[in-house]
Coordinates of C-alpha atoms and ligand atoms in Angstrom, one line a residue:
M473 CA 0.0 0.0 0.0
K474 CA 1.2 3.5 -1.0
L475 CA 0.7 6.6 1.0
P476 CA -0.9 9.1 0.8
I477 CA -4.3 7.5 0.1
F478 CA -6.7 9.2 -2.2
L479 CA -10.2 9.2 -0.7
D480 CA -11.4 12.4 -2.4
N481 CA -13.0 11.0 -5.5
H482 CA -15.9 13.6 -5.6
S483 CA -13.4 16.4 -6.2
T484 CA -11.7 14.5 -9.0
S485 CA -10.5 11.0 -9.9
A486 CA -7.3 9.5 -11.0
M487 CA -7.3 8.9 -14.7
D488 CA -7.6 5.2 -15.7
P489 CA -4.3 4.1 -17.3
R490 CA -6.4 2.6 -20.1
V491 CA -7.8 6.0 -20.8
L492 CA -4.3 7.5 -21.1
E493 CA -3.3 4.8 -23.5
T494 CA -6.1 5.7 -26.0
M495 CA -5.2 9.4 -25.7
L496 CA -1.5 9.2 -26.4
P497 CA -1.5 8.9 -30.2
Y498 CA -3.6 12.0 -30.5
F499 CA -1.0 14.4 -29.1
V500 CA 1.8 14.0 -31.6
E501 CA 1.1 11.4 -34.3
K502 CA -2.6 12.2 -35.0
F503 CA -2.6 15.8 -34.1
G504 CA -5.1 17.0 -36.7
N505 CA -7.8 19.6 -36.2
A506 CA -11.2 17.8 -36.3
A507 CA -12.6 20.8 -38.2
S508 CA -10.1 20.4 -41.1
R509 CA -12.3 18.9 -43.8
N510 CA -9.8 18.6 -46.6
H511 CA -7.0 16.3 -45.5
A512 CA -6.2 13.0 -43.8
F513 CA -5.0 14.6 -40.6
G514 CA -8.4 16.3 -40.1
W515 CA -10.4 13.2 -41.1
A516 CA -8.5 11.0 -38.6
A517 CA -9.2 13.6 -35.8
E518 CA -12.8 13.9 -36.8
E519 CA -13.3 10.1 -36.8
A520 CA -11.8 9.9 -33.3
V521 CA -14.1 12.6 -32.0
E522 CA -17.2 11.0 -33.5
N523 CA -16.2 7.7 -32.1
A524 CA -15.9 9.2 -28.6
R525 CA -19.2 11.0 -29.1
K526 CA -20.9 7.6 -29.7
Q527 CA -19.2 6.1 -26.6
I528 CA -20.4 9.0 -24.4
A529 CA -23.9 9.1 -25.9
K530 CA -24.3 5.3 -25.3
L531 CA -23.5 5.6 -21.6
I532 CA -26.4 8.1 -21.1
K533 CA -28.8 6.6 -23.8
A534 CA -28.6 9.7 -26.0
D535 CA -28.0 10.2 -29.7
P536 CA -24.4 11.2 -30.5
K537 CA -25.7 14.4 -32.1
E538 CA -27.0 15.5 -28.7
I539 CA -23.5 15.7 -27.2
V540 CA -21.9 19.1 -27.1
F541 CA -18.2 19.2 -25.9
M542 CA -17.4 21.6 -23.2
S543 CA -14.3 22.3 -21.0
G544 CA -16.1 20.7 -18.0
A545 CA -19.3 20.6 -16.0
T546 CA -18.9 24.2 -14.9
E547 CA -19.0 25.5 -18.4
S548 CA -21.8 23.1 -19.2
D549 CA -23.9 24.3 -16.3
N550 CA -23.3 27.9 -17.4
L551 CA -24.2 27.2 -21.0
A552 CA -27.4 25.3 -20.1
I553 CA -28.7 28.0 -17.8
K554 CA -27.6 31.1 -19.7
G555 CA -28.3 29.6 -23.0
V556 CA -31.9 28.7 -22.2
L557 CA -32.5 32.1 -20.6
E558 CA -31.3 33.8 -23.7
M559 CA -33.3 31.6 -26.0
Y560 CA -36.5 31.5 -24.1
G561 CA -36.3 34.6 -22.0
E562 CA -39.3 36.2 -23.7
K563 CA -41.5 33.3 -22.5
G564 CA -40.6 33.9 -18.9
T565 CA -37.6 34.4 -16.6
H566 CA -38.4 32.2 -13.6
I567 CA -36.0 29.4 -12.8
I568 CA -36.5 26.6 -10.2
T569 CA -33.4 25.0 -8.6
S570 CA -32.5 23.4 -5.2
S571 CA -30.5 24.8 -2.3
T572 CA -27.9 22.0 -2.5
E573 CA -26.8 22.4 -6.1
H574 CA -23.1 22.6 -6.9
R575 CA -21.7 26.1 -7.0
A576 CA -21.4 25.9 -10.8
V577 CA -25.2 26.0 -10.9
L578 CA -25.9 28.2 -7.8
D579 CA -23.4 30.8 -8.7
T580 CA -24.6 31.0 -12.3
I581 CA -28.2 31.4 -11.1
K582 CA -27.3 33.9 -8.4
A583 CA -25.3 36.0 -10.9
L584 CA -28.3 36.2 -13.2
E585 CA -30.6 36.9 -10.2
G586 CA -28.3 39.6 -9.0
K587 CA -28.5 41.4 -12.3
G588 CA -32.2 41.3 -12.1
K589 CA -32.5 39.0 -15.2
I590 CA -34.4 36.2 -13.5
T591 CA -36.5 35.3 -10.5
V592 CA -35.6 32.1 -8.7
T593 CA -37.2 29.5 -6.4
Y594 CA -34.6 27.7 -4.3
L595 CA -36.3 24.4 -3.2
A596 CA -35.6 23.2 0.2
V597 CA -34.5 19.5 0.6
D598 CA -35.5 17.0 3.2
K599 CA -33.2 15.8 6.0
F600 CA -31.5 13.4 3.7
G601 CA -30.8 16.1 1.1
M602 CA -33.5 15.0 -1.3
V603 CA -35.7 17.3 -3.4
N604 CA -39.5 16.5 -3.3
P605 CA -40.9 16.3 -6.8
E606 CA -44.2 17.7 -5.6
D607 CA -42.3 20.9 -4.4
V608 CA -41.1 21.2 -8.0
R609 CA -44.6 20.9 -9.3
A610 CA -45.9 23.5 -6.8
A611 CA -43.2 26.0 -7.7
I612 CA -43.9 26.0 -11.4
T613 CA -45.6 29.2 -12.7
E614 CA -46.5 30.4 -16.2
K615 CA -43.2 32.2 -16.2
T616 CA -41.0 29.2 -15.4
I617 CA -38.6 28.3 -18.2
L618 CA -36.2 26.0 -16.5
I619 CA -35.9 23.5 -13.7
S620 CA -32.3 22.8 -12.7
V621 CA -31.9 19.9 -10.2
M622 CA -28.8 17.8 -9.8
L623 CA -28.7 14.0 -10.1
A624 CA -26.4 13.2 -7.1
N625 CA -24.9 15.6 -4.6
N626 CA -21.2 16.1 -4.5
E627 CA -21.0 16.3 -0.7
I628 CA -23.5 13.8 0.7
G629 CA -24.0 11.6 -2.4
T630 CA -27.8 11.7 -2.1
I631 CA -29.5 10.8 -5.4
N632 CA -32.5 12.9 -6.3
P633 CA -35.8 11.5 -7.8
V634 CA -34.8 12.8 -11.2
K635 CA -37.2 10.6 -13.1
E636 CA -40.2 12.0 -11.2
I637 CA -39.0 15.6 -11.6
G638 CA -38.5 15.0 -15.4
K639 CA -42.1 13.7 -15.6
I640 CA -43.5 16.8 -14.0
A641 CA -41.3 19.1 -16.2
K642 CA -42.7 17.3 -19.3
E643 CA -46.3 17.5 -18.1
K644 CA -45.9 21.3 -17.5
G645 CA -43.8 21.9 -20.6
V646 CA -40.9 23.3 -18.7
L647 CA -37.3 22.4 -19.7
F648 CA -35.3 20.3 -17.2
H649 CA -31.6 20.7 -16.8
C650 CA -29.7 18.2 -14.6
D651 CA -26.2 18.5 -13.3
A652 CA -25.3 14.8 -13.4
T653 CA -21.6 15.2 -12.9
Q654 CA -21.4 13.0 -9.8
G655 CA -23.8 10.4 -11.2
V656 CA -22.7 9.7 -14.8
G657 CA -20.5 6.7 -14.9
K658 CA -21.4 5.7 -11.3
I659 CA -25.1 5.0 -11.5
P660 CA -27.3 4.2 -14.5
V661 CA -28.4 7.3 -16.4
D662 CA -31.0 7.3 -19.1
V663 CA -31.9 10.8 -20.4
Q664 CA -35.1 9.3 -22.1
E665 CA -36.4 7.6 -19.0
M666 CA -35.4 10.4 -16.8
G667 CA -37.0 13.1 -19.0
I668 CA -33.9 15.2 -19.0
D669 CA -33.6 18.0 -21.6
L670 CA -30.2 19.3 -20.8
M671 CA -27.5 17.5 -18.8
S672 CA -24.0 18.5 -17.6
F673 CA -21.2 16.1 -16.8
S674 CA -17.4 16.0 -16.8
A675 CA -14.7 13.4 -17.6
H676 CA -12.4 14.0 -14.6
K677 CA -15.0 12.8 -12.1
M678 CA -15.2 9.4 -13.9
Y679 CA -11.6 8.5 -14.4
G680 CA -11.1 10.5 -17.6
P681 CA -9.0 13.6 -18.2
K682 CA -9.5 17.1 -16.7
G683 CA -10.6 19.9 -19.0
I684 CA -13.3 18.1 -20.9
G685 CA -17.0 17.6 -20.3
A686 CA -20.3 17.7 -22.1
L687 CA -23.7 19.2 -22.3
Y688 CA -26.4 16.9 -23.5
V689 CA -29.0 18.9 -25.5
R690 CA -32.2 17.1 -26.4
K691 CA -32.9 17.0 -30.1
K692 CA -36.5 15.9 -30.1
N693 CA -39.6 15.8 -27.8
P694 CA -38.9 18.7 -27.5
R695 CA -36.1 20.0 -29.6
V696 CA -34.1 22.2 -27.2
R697 CA -32.4 25.3 -28.4
I698 CA -29.8 27.3 -26.6
V699 CA -27.9 30.5 -27.4
A700 CA -24.2 30.0 -27.5
Q701 CA -22.1 31.8 -24.9
M702 CA -18.9 31.6 -27.0
D703 CA -18.7 33.1 -30.4
G704 CA -16.2 31.8 -32.9
G705 CA -16.1 29.2 -35.6
G706 CA -19.5 27.7 -35.0
H707 CA -18.2 24.3 -33.8
E708 CA -20.4 21.8 -32.1
R709 CA -23.5 22.8 -34.2
G710 CA -23.0 26.4 -33.3
M711 CA -23.4 25.8 -29.6
R712 CA -19.8 25.9 -28.5
S713 CA -17.1 27.4 -30.7
G714 CA -13.4 26.5 -30.3
T715 CA -11.1 23.9 -31.7
L716 CA -11.9 20.5 -30.2
P717 CA -9.3 19.1 -27.8
V718 CA -9.1 15.7 -29.6
P719 CA -6.9 13.8 -27.1
L720 CA -9.2 14.8 -24.2
I721 CA -12.3 13.9 -26.1
V722 CA -10.8 10.5 -27.0
G723 CA -10.1 10.0 -23.3
F724 CA -13.5 11.1 -22.3
G725 CA -15.0 8.5 -24.7
K726 CA -12.9 5.7 -23.4
A727 CA -13.7 6.7 -19.8
C728 CA -17.4 6.4 -20.6
E729 CA -16.9 3.1 -22.3
L730 CA -15.0 1.7 -19.3
C731 CA -17.7 3.0 -16.9
E732 CA -20.4 1.3 -18.9
Q733 CA -18.6 -2.0 -19.0
E734 CA -17.5 -1.9 -15.4
M735 CA -20.2 -0.1 -13.6
A736 CA -21.7 -3.2 -12.0
T737 CA -18.4 -4.6 -10.7
D738 CA -17.2 -1.1 -9.6
T739 CA -20.5 -0.5 -7.8
A740 CA -20.4 -3.8 -6.0
R741 CA -16.8 -3.3 -4.8
L742 CA -17.4 0.3 -3.7
I743 CA -20.5 -0.5 -1.8
T744 CA -18.8 -3.4 0.1
M745 CA -15.8 -1.1 1.0
R746 CA -17.9 1.9 1.8
D747 CA -20.3 0.0 4.0
R748 CA -17.4 -1.6 5.9
L749 CA -15.9 1.8 6.4
E750 CA -19.2 3.2 7.6
A751 CA -20.0 0.3 9.9
S752 CA -16.5 0.2 11.5
L753 CA -16.4 3.9 12.2
M754 CA -20.0 4.0 13.5
K755 CA -19.3 1.1 15.8
A756 CA -16.1 2.4 17.2
L757 CA -17.0 6.0 17.6
E758 CA -20.0 7.0 19.5
E759 CA -21.8 10.2 18.5
S760 CA -21.0 9.8 14.8
Y761 CA -23.8 10.8 12.5
L762 CA -24.3 9.9 8.9
N763 CA -25.0 12.8 6.6
G764 CA -27.1 12.2 3.4
H765 CA -29.4 9.4 2.5
P766 CA -28.7 6.0 4.1
I767 CA -29.6 4.1 1.0
N768 CA -30.3 6.4 -2.0
R769 CA -26.7 7.5 -2.2
L770 CA -23.7 7.2 -4.6
P771 CA -21.8 3.9 -4.0
G772 CA -18.5 5.7 -3.2
N773 CA -19.9 8.3 -0.9
L774 CA -19.7 8.4 2.9
N775 CA -20.2 11.7 4.8
I776 CA -20.0 11.5 8.6
S777 CA -20.0 14.1 11.4
F778 CA -17.9 13.2 14.4
A779 CA -19.3 15.3 17.2
Y780 CA -16.9 17.3 19.3
V781 CA -14.2 17.1 16.6
E782 CA -13.4 19.9 14.1
G783 CA -13.3 18.4 10.6
E784 CA -10.3 20.5 9.8
S785 CA -8.3 19.3 12.8
L786 CA -9.2 15.8 12.0
L787 CA -7.8 16.2 8.5
M788 CA -4.6 17.8 9.9
G789 CA -4.2 14.8 12.1
M790 CA -4.2 12.4 9.2
K791 CA -2.3 14.0 6.4
D792 CA -1.6 10.7 4.7
I793 CA -5.3 10.4 3.7
A794 CA -6.7 12.8 1.2
L795 CA -10.3 13.7 2.3
S796 CA -12.6 16.7 2.5
S797 CA -14.3 18.3 5.4
G798 CA -17.6 20.2 5.5
S799 CA -15.9 23.1 7.1
A800 CA -14.7 26.0 5.1
C801 CA -12.3 27.4 7.6
T802 CA -10.1 28.8 4.9
S803 CA -12.9 31.1 3.7
A804 CA -13.3 34.5 5.3
T805 CA -16.8 33.7 6.6
L806 CA -16.1 30.5 8.6
E807 CA -19.4 29.3 7.2
P808 CA -19.8 25.5 7.2
S809 CA -21.1 23.6 4.2
Y810 CA -24.3 25.1 2.9
V811 CA -25.3 21.6 1.8
L812 CA -25.2 20.2 5.3
R813 CA -26.9 23.3 6.6
A814 CA -29.7 22.8 4.1
L815 CA -30.3 19.3 5.5
G816 CA -30.8 20.9 8.9
V817 CA -27.4 19.8 10.3
G818 CA -26.4 22.2 13.1
T819 CA -23.3 24.4 12.7
E820 CA -21.2 22.4 15.1
L821 CA -21.9 19.1 13.4
A822 CA -21.5 20.6 10.0
H823 CA -18.0 21.7 11.0
S824 CA -17.4 18.2 12.3
S825 CA -18.1 16.5 9.0
I826 CA -15.8 14.5 6.8
R827 CA -16.5 13.3 3.3
F828 CA -15.0 10.0 2.2
G829 CA -15.0 9.7 -1.6
L830 CA -14.2 6.1 -2.6
G831 CA -13.3 5.3 -6.2
R832 CA -12.2 2.6 -8.7
F833 CA -8.6 2.5 -7.5
N834 CA -9.1 2.2 -3.8
T835 CA -8.2 -1.1 -2.1
D836 CA -9.3 -3.0 1.0
D837 CA -5.9 -2.3 2.6
E838 CA -6.5 1.4 2.2
I839 CA -9.9 1.1 3.8
D840 CA -8.3 -0.8 6.7
Y841 CA -5.7 1.9 7.2
T842 CA -8.3 4.6 7.1
I843 CA -10.6 2.9 9.6
K844 CA -7.7 2.6 12.0
K845 CA -6.4 6.1 11.5
V846 CA -9.8 7.9 11.8
I847 CA -10.6 6.0 15.0
E848 CA -7.2 6.9 16.4
V849 CA -7.3 10.6 15.6
V850 CA -11.0 11.1 16.5
T851 CA -10.3 9.5 19.9
K852 CA -7.2 11.6 20.5
L853 CA -9.0 14.8 19.6
R854 CA -12.0 14.0 21.8
D855 CA -9.7 13.2 24.7
M856 CA -8.3 16.7 24.4
S857 CA -11.7 18.3 24.1
P858 CA -13.2 20.0 27.2
L859 CA -16.6 20.0 25.6
Y860 CA -16.5 16.3 25.0
E861 CA -15.5 15.8 28.6
M862 CA -18.3 17.9 29.9
A863 CA -20.8 16.1 27.6
K864 CA -19.6 12.8 29.0
E865 CA -20.1 14.0 32.5
G866 CA -23.7 14.8 31.6
V867 CA -23.5 18.6 31.4
D868 CA -26.1 20.0 29.0
L869 CA -23.8 22.1 26.8
K870 CA -26.8 24.3 25.6
S871 CA -27.3 25.4 29.2
V872 CA -23.7 26.5 29.7
Q873 CA -23.2 30.3 30.1
W874 CA -20.1 31.1 28.0
A875 CA -18.0 33.9 29.3
A876 CA -17.8 36.8 26.8
H877 CA -14.3 37.6 25.5
Ligands
PLP346 C1 -17.2 18.7 -10.0 C2 -18.6 19.2 -10.2 C3 -18.8 20.2 -11.1 C4 -17.7 21.0 -11.8 O1 -17.1 20.2 -12.8 P1 -15.8 20.7 -13.5 O2 -15.7 19.7 -14.7 O3 -14.7 20.5 -12.6 O4 -16.0 22.1 -14.0 C5 -20.1 20.6 -11.3 N1 -21.1 19.9 -10.6 C6 -20.9 18.9 -9.8 C7 -22.1 18.2 -9.1 C8 -19.6 18.5 -9.5 O5 -19.4 17.5 -8.7

């Protein structure tokens, strides 16, 4: 086993070596521009791009013509939201989203809202982080042009009832955008069955290269149109100009193919490891609380709050394991994760949360090491905590009168 251990697969994933292998010829040997229509270099590049487009479309049950290449999910979320508003803004300017969306969606929407271009309904989620489809229905007005709800959350892994939301969107004739960045390649995604009109996803979250992602844009029932946010050569059927990064696209295609072929075995392995990690930590460490949905959750996700322990201190105490905490102590505000707050998790417990993100390359040995280390460091930190001591002695901490500084 090699240290440090990478358990932060929601932030990015290691590229699969098989992906790299398929990319390599496209840097030096087959370097053509896929838009060069009149020579063999261009033809070879175009063929590789179209092959990747097929591999990607197949994974999400789309038509290859519905895949538009982007630099990643952030750009894809931006284009979906701004592109729809610019195309359909005369019909209305109301957008429905949820309070636990990724910043790529929330910040885009907030920016438009701040400029007075749209009105927004931010749907609350339940204690597991799930959007209620009936809340979506109730929020729709005549002015609603877009619903943007994510497939799976990047912090707590909760999977939304996207199919039900898609059905309501269709019934009401409102477009449905889904940020599926955490879900594609990990759980089955079918844009038809889920009634998705626009979908954002990214290669580097699914063992592909960084710097490439896609926007799925439905071509029929209904035919969705968006206004490009990048002017240039009219690439990607006019929706995203710019020379295509052929090696990245080839890698993205291969990553999708591998996910499709190995999803069942990856999922089974991840669930076994994740459940063992969860059960071992919960058993050894009292006052540990699971954040997110106990069942309806990404196979590689585990988010736990260890009461009386600062997430950041915990991470500092185990630098040989790469993890994330729900504490943003580096930011000026000291605000904990807005996702956890949206579930109703208190400030203290939100600051005590750790996100374990397991992926394809994690091993049982790494999980063993992590279990041992987390138990050791949490125990040590609690032993040093006066609050934990008081709580153990039965003092109701809420009743304590803290001295003012
Ligand atoms: C990582 C992530 C993004 C951003 O993706 P990039 O490709 O890094 O721009 C957007 N949404 C979700 C849910 C994510 O997890």
